Tab-separated table of C-alpha atoms and ligand atoms in Angstrom:
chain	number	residue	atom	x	y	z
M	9	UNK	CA	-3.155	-6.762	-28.515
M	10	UNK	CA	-3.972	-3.394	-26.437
M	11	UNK	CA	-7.255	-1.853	-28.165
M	12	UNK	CA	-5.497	2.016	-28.962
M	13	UNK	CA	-9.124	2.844	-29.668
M	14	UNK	CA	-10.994	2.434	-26.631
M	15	UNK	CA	-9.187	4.313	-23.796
M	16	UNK	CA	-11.213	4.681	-21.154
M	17	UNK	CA	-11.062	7.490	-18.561
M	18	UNK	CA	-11.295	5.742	-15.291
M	19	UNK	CA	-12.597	2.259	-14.290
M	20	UNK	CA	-12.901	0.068	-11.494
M	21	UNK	CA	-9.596	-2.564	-11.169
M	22	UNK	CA	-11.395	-5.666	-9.785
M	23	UNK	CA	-9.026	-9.217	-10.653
M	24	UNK	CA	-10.285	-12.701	-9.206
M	25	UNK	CA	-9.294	-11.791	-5.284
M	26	UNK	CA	-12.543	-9.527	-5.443
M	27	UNK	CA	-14.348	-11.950	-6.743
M	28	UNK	CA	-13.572	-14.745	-4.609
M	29	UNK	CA	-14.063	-12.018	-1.334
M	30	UNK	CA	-17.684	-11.453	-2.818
M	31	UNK	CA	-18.714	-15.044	-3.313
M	32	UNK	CA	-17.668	-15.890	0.305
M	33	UNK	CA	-20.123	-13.194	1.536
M	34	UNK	CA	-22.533	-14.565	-0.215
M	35	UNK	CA	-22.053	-18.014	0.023
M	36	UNK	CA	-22.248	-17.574	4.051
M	37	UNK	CA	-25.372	-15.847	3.322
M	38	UNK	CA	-24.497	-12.324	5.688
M	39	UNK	CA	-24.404	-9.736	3.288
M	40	UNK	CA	-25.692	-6.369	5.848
M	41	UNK	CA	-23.086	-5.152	8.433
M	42	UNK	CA	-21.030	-7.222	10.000
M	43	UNK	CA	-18.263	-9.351	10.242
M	44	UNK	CA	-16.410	-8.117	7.275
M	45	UNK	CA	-16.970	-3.941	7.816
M	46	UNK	CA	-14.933	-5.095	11.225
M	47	UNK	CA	-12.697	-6.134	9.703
M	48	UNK	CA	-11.668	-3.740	6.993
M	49	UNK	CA	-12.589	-1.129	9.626
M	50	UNK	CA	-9.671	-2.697	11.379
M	51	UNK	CA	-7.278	-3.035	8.468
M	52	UNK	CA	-8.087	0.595	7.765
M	53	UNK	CA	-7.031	1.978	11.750
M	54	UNK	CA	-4.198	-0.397	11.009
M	55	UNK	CA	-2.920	1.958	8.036
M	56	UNK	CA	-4.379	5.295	9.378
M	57	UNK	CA	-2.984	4.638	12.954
M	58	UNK	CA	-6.174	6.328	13.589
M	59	UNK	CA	-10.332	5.478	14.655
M	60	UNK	CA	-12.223	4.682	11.194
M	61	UNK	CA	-15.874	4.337	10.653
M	62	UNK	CA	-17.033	3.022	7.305
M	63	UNK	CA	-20.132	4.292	5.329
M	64	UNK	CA	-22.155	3.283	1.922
M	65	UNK	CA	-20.549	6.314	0.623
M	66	UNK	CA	-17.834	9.366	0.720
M	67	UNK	CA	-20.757	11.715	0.206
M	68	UNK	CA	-22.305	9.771	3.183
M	69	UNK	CA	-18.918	10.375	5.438
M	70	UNK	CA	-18.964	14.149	4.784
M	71	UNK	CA	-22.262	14.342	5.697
M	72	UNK	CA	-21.991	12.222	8.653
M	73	UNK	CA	-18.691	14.099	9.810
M	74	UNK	CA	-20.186	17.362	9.239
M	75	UNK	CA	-23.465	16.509	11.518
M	76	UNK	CA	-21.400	14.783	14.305
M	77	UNK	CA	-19.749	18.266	14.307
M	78	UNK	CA	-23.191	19.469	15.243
M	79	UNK	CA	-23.058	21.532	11.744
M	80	UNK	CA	-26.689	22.272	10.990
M	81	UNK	CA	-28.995	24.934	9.708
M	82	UNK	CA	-28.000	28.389	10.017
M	83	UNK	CA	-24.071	27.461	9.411
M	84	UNK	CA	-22.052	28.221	6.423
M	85	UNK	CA	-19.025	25.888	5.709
M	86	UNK	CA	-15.965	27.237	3.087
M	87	UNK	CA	-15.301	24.757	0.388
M	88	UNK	CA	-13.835	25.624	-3.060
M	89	UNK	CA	-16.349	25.883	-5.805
M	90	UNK	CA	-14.405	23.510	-7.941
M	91	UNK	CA	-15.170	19.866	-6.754
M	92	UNK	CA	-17.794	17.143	-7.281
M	93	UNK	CA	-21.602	17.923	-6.413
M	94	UNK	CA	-21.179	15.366	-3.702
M	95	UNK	CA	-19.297	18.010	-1.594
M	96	UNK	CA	-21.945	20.467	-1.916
M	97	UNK	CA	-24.774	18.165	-1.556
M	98	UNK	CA	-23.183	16.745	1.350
M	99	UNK	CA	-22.992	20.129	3.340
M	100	UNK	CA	-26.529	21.079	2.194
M	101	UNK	CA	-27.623	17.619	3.708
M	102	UNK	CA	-26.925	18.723	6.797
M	103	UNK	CA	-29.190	21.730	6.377
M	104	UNK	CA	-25.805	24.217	6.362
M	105	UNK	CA	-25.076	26.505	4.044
M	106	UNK	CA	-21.821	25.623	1.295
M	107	UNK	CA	-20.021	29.095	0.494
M	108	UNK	CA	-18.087	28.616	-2.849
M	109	UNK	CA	-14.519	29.934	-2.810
M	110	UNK	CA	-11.988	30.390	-5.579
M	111	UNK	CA	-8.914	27.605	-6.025
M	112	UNK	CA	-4.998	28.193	-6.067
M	113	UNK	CA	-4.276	28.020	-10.271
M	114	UNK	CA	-1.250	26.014	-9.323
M	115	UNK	CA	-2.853	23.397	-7.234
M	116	UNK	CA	-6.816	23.900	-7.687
M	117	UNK	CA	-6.983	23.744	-3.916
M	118	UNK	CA	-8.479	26.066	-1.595
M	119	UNK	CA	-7.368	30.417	-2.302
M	120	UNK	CA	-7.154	31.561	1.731
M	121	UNK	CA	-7.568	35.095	0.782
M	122	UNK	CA	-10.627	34.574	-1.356
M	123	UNK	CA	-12.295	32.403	1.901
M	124	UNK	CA	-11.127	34.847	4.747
M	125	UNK	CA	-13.121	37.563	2.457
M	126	UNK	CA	-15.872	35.230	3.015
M	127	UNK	CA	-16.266	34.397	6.672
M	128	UNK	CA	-19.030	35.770	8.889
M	129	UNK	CA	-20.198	34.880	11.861
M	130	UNK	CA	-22.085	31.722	10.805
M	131	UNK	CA	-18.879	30.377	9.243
M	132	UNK	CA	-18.252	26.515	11.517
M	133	UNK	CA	-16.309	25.091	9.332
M	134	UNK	CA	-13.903	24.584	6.666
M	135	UNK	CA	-13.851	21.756	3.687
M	136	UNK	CA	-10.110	21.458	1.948
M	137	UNK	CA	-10.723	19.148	-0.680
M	138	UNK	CA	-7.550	17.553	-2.076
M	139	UNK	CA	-7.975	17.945	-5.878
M	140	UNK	CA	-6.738	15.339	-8.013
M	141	UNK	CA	-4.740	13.927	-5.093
M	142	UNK	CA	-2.062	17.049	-3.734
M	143	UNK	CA	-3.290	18.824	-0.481
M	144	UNK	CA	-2.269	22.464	-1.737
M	145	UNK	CA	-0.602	24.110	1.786
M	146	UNK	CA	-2.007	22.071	3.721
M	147	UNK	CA	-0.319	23.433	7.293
M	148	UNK	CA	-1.378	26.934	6.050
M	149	UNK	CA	-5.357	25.715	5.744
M	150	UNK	CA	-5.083	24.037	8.987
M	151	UNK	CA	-3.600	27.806	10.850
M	152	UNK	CA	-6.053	29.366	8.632
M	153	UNK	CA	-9.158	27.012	10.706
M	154	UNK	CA	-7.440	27.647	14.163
M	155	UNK	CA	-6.967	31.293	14.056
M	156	UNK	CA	-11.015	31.499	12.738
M	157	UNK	CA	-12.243	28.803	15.278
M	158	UNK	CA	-13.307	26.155	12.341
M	159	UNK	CA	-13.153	22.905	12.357
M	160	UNK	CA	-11.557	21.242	9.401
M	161	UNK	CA	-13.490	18.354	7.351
M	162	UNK	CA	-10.678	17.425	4.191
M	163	UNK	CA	-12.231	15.568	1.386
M	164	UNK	CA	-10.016	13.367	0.851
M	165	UNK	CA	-11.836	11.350	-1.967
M	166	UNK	CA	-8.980	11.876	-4.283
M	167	UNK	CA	-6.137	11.242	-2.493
M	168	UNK	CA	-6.104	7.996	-0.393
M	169	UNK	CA	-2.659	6.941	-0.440
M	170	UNK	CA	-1.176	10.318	-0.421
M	171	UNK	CA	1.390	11.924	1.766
M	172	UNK	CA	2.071	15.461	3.052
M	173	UNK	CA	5.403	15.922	4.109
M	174	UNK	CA	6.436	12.463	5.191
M	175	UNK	CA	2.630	11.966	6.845
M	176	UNK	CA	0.277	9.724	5.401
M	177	UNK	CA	-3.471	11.940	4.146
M	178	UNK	CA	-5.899	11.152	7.213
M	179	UNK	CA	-3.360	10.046	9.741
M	180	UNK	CA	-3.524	13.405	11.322
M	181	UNK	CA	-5.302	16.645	11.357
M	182	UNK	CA	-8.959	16.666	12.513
M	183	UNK	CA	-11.283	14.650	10.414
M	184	UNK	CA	-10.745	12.895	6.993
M	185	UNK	CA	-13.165	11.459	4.436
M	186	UNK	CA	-12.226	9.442	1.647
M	187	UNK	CA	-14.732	7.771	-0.941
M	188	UNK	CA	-14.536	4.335	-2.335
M	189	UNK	CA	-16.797	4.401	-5.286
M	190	UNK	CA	-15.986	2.623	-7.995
M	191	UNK	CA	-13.252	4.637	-10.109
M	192	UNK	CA	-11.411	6.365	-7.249
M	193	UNK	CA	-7.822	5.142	-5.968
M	194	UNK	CA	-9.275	2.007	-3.941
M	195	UNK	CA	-13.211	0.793	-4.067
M	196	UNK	CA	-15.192	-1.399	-2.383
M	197	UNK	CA	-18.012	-1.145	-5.199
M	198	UNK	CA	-19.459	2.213	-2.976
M	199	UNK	CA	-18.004	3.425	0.111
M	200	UNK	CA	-16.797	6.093	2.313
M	201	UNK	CA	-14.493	6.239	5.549
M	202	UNK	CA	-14.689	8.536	7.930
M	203	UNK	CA	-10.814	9.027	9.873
M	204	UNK	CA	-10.101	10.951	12.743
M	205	UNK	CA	-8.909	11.125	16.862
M	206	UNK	CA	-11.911	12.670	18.147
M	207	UNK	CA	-13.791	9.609	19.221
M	208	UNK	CA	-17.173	11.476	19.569
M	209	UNK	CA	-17.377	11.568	16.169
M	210	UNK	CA	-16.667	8.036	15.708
M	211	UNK	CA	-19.141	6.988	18.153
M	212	UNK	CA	-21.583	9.353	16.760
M	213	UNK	CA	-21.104	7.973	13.471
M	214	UNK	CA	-21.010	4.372	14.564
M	215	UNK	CA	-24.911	5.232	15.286
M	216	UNK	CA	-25.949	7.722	12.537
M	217	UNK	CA	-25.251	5.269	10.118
M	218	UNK	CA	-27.257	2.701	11.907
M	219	UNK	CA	-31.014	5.223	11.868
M	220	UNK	CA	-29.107	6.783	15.222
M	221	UNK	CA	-29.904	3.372	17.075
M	222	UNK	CA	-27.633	3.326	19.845
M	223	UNK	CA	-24.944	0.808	20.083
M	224	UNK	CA	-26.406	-1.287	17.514
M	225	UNK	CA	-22.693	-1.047	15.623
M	226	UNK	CA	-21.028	-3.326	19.047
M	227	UNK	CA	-24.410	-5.383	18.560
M	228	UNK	CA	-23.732	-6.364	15.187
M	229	UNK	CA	-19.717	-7.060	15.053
M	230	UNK	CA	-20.991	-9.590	17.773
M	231	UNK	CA	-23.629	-11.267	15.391
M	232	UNK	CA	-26.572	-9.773	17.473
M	233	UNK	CA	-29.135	-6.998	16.567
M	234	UNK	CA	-30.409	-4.370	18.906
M	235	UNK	CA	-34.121	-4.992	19.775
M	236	UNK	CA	-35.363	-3.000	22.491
M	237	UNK	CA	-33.134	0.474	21.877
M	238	UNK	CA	-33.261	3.785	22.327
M	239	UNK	CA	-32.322	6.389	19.040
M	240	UNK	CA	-31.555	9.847	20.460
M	241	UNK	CA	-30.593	12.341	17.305
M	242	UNK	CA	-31.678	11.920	13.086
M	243	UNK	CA	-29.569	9.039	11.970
M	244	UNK	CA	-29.454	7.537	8.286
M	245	UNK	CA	-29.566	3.949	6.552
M	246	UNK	CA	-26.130	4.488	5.152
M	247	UNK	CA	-23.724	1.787	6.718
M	248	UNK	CA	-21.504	-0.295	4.556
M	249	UNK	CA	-22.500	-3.688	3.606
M	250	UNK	CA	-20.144	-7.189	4.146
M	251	UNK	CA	-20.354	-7.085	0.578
M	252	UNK	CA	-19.126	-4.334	0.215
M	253	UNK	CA	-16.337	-4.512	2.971
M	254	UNK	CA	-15.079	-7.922	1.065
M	255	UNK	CA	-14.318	-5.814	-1.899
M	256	UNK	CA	-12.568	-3.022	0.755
M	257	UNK	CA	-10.113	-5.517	2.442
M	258	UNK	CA	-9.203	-6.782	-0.822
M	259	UNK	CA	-8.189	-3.756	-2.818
M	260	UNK	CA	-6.454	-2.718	0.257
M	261	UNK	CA	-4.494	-5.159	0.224
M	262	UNK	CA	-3.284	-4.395	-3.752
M	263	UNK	CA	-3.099	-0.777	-3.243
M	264	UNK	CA	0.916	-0.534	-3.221
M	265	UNK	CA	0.011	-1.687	-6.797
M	266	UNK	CA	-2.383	0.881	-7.711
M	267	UNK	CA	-0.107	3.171	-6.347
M	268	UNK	CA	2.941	2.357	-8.282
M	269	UNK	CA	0.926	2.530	-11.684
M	270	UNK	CA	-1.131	5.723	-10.630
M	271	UNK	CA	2.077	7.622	-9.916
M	272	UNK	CA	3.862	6.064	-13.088
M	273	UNK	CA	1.431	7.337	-15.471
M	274	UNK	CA	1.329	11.054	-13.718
M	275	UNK	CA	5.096	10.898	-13.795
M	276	UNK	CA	5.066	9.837	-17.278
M	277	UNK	CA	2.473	12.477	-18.651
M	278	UNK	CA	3.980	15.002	-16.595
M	279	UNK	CA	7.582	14.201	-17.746
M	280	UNK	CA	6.261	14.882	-21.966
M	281	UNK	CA	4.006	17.636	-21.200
M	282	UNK	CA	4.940	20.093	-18.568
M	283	UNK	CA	6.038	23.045	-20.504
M	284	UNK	CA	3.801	22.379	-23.208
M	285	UNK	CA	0.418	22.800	-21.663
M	286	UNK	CA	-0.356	23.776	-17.688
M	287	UNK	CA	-0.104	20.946	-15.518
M	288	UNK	CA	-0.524	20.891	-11.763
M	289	UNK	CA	2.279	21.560	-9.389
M	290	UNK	CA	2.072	18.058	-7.757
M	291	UNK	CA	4.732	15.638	-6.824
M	292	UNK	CA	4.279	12.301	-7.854
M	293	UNK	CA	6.296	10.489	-5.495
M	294	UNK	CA	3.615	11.568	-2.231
M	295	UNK	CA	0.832	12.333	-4.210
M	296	UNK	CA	-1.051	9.415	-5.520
M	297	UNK	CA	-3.604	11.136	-7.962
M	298	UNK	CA	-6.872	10.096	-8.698
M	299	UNK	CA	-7.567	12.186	-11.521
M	300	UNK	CA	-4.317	13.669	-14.376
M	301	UNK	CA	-5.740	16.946	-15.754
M	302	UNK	CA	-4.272	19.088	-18.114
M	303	UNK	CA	-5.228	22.976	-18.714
M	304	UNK	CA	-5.913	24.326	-22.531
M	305	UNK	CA	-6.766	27.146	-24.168
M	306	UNK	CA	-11.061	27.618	-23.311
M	307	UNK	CA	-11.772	28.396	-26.639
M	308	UNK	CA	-9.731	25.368	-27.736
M	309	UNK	CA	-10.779	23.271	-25.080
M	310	UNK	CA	-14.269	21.318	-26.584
M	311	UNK	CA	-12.178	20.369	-30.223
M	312	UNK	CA	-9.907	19.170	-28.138
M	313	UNK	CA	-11.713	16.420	-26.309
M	314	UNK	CA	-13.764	15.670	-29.539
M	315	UNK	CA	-10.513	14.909	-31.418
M	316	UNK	CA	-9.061	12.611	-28.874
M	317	UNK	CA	-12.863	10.942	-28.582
M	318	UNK	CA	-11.967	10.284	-32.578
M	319	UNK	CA	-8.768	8.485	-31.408
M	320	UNK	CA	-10.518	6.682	-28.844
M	321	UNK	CA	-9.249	8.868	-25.823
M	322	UNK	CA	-12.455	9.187	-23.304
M	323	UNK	CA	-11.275	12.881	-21.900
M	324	UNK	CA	-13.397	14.125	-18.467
M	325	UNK	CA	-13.660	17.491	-16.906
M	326	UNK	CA	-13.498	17.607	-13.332
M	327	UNK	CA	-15.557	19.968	-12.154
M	328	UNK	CA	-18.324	22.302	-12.927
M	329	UNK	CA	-17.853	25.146	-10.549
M	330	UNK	CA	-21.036	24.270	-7.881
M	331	UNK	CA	-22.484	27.878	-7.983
M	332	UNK	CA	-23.213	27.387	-11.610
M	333	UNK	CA	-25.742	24.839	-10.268
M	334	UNK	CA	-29.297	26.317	-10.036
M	335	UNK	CA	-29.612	24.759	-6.776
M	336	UNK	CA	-26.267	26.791	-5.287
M	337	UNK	CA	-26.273	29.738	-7.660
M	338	UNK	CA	-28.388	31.836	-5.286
M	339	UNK	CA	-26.454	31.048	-2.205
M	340	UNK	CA	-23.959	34.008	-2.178
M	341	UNK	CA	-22.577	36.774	-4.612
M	342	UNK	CA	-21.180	34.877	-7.828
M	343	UNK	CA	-19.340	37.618	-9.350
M	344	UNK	CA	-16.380	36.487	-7.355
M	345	UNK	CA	-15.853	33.743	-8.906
M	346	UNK	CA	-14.743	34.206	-12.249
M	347	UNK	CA	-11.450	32.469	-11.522
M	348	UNK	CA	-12.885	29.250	-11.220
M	349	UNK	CA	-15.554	29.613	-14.103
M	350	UNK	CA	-12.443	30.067	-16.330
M	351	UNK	CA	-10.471	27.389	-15.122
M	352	UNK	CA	-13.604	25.662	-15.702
M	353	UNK	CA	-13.556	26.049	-19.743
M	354	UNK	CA	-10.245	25.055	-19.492
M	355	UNK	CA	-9.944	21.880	-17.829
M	356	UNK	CA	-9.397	17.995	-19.681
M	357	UNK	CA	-8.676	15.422	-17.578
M	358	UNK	CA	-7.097	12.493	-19.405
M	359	UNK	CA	-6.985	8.733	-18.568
M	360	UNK	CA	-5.586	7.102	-15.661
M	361	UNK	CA	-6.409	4.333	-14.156
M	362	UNK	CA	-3.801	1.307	-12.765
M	363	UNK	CA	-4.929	-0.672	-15.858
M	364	UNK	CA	-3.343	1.478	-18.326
M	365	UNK	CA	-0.108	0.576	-20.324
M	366	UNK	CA	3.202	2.781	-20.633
M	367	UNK	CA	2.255	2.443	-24.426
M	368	UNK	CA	-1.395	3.845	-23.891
M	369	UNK	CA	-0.391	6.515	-22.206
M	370	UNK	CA	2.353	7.479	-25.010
M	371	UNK	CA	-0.524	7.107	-27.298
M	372	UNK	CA	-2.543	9.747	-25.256
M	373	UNK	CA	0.642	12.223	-24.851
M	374	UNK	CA	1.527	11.642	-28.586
M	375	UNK	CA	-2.189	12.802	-29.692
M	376	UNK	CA	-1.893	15.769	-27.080
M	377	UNK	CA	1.352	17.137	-28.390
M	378	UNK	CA	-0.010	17.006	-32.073
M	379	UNK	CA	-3.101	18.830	-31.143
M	380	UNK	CA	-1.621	21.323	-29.072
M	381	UNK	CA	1.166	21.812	-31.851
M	382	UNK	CA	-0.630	22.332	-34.777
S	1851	PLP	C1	-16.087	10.871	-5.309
S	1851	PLP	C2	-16.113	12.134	-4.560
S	1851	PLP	C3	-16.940	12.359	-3.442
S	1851	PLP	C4	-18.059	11.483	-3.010
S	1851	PLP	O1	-17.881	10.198	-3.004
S	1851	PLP	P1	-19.022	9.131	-3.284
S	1851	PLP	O2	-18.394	7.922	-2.687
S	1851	PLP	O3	-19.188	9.048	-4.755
S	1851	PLP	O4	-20.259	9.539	-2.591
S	1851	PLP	C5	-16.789	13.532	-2.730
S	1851	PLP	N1	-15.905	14.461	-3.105
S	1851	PLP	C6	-15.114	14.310	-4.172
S	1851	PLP	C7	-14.138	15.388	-4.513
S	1851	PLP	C8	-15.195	13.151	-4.945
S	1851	PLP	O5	-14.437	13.030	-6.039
């Protein structure tokens, strides 16, 4: 019998292929980087048709990509306001400054006009992050970066899977990051990829993630460690375990799965409630989404979610706009923003997740409808 009361929002998908994957690791007693982060790193350039370097985290890969850019102190990076903390925090990592821009109502990506009114001469770069899973106008971001001389970092968290226009999200543009925490569209428990061509990044990676200790990635995949080495820039402890890797190759190896059931759920609540409440323009059959959201009245929005908690519908809201965070509010002038902060009081995101039934997500849509009819 499916439990109608306890839906949950997101959740990791793990089945007894994972579990097998981890015991080998352990069993063969290698759990830090190494034979198994080759590996999926390999599966990964397999499906990207691109260089990969794999991380403990997404938030890790942004940072990463944004300092093998050479992004520091004193630059300001464009990224919409309305995304997880880890975007922010990731940019401030790197000692740059994150300069909150408004989102497109129909996509919450990126608003152009609203981030060409904020570029200055410290502006290096340019964060598109691909909300919910759809890339917005994608093409028009990337002639937006080359006419201002920015380089183009997409956060990509949501959307592994996806397509643009026949091309596969990270497969081509300049560099990609994707997270693999627990809940998003593949995991390997925690985890982040870093995609792209430009192979100093990857090789500047493959040592920031390794405490900058040079080569010690090639030592490893060979069983070795690096003793006497040299470490030339600030590197970081944040490579990605063969535990964790053993998760990675297996999930990627079930995503057409996770796929299928992502998109049939966003089909199905789209199908029963476009019209009825503001959905996202987003096409289901290149988009897989990580996240279904669903925009309501603000003043309605809080009864809402506590009537479907009643029914046993765990509801999220995805995001807080970032320069309502004391730590960002000060960074720029606020006042521009107001598109975002209402969007903000208006945003539910409802469950999905691969282990979902048809029938669950019925149940959702039916208590939706009879909230937002009566
Ligand atoms: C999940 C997420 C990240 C960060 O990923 P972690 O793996 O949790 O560090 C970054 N950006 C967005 C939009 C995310 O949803």
């Amino acid at each position: 019998m499916e439990d109608l009361r306890n839906i949950r929002l997101s959740k990791s998908v793990i089945g007894p292929e994972e579990i097998a994957a981890v015991s080998g690791v352990l069993s063969r007693e290698y759990l830090g980087m190494g034979h198994e982060v080759q590996l999926f790193e390999e599966h990964l350039k397999e499906y990207f048709g691109r260089n990969v370097c794999c991380v403990n985290t997404g938030t890790a890969a942004l940072q990463l990509a944004l300092q093998a850019l050479g992004i520091g102190p004193g630059d300001e990076v464009l990224v919409q306001s309305l995304t997880y903390v880890a975007t922010f925090q990731a940019i401030s990592a790197t000692g740059a400054i994150p300069i909150a821009c408004e989102v497109m109502s129909e996509t919450l990506t990126i608003d152009l006009d609203d981030a060409k009114s904020k570029l200055t001469s410290k502006t290096k770069a340019l964060i598109p992050v691909h909300y919910s899973g759809g890339v917005g106008n994608l093409d028009n971001i990337y002639k937006f970066c080359r006419s201002h001389n920015l380089r183009v970092i997409e956060d990509a968290s949501h959307s592994f899977g996806s397509f643009y226009k026949g091309k596969r999200i990270g497969s081509f543009g300049d560099v990609c990051c994707i997270s693999l925490d627990g809940i998003k569209n593949i995991t390997s428990g925690e985890g982040g990829i870093v995609i792209t061509n430009d192979n100093e990044v990857i090789e500047n990676i493959s040592d920031t993630r390794l405490l900058g200790v040079q080569k010690d990635t090639l030592n490893r995949y060979m069983g070795q460690r690096s003793w006497d080495f040299d470490v030339a820039s600030q590197g970081w402890r944040y490579h990605m375990s063969n535990i964790m890797a053993a998760i990675g190759i297996v999930q990627l190896q079930r995503f057409e799965q996770f796929k299928f059931k992502r998109q049939l759920y966003a089909k199905q609540y789209q199908r029963r409630l476009s019209g009825i409440v503001d959905l996202l323009n987003c096409d289901y059959s290149q988009v897989v989404p990580h996240i279904f959201i669903i925009l309501v009245k603000p003043q309605k929005r809080d009864a809402y979610r506590k009537e479907l908690q009643e029914k046993g519908i765990q509801t999220g809201i995805h995001y807080k706009p970032n320069h309502l965070l004391t730590y960002y509010s000060g960074n720029q002038d606020n006042s521009t923003l107001k598109k975002s902060e209402l969007l903000f009081d208006r945003l539910i995101s409802l469950p999905l997740h691969p282990d979902l039934s048809t029938s669950e997500v019925d149940y959702v849509i039916e208590n939706v409808l009879s909230l937002v009819k009566s």
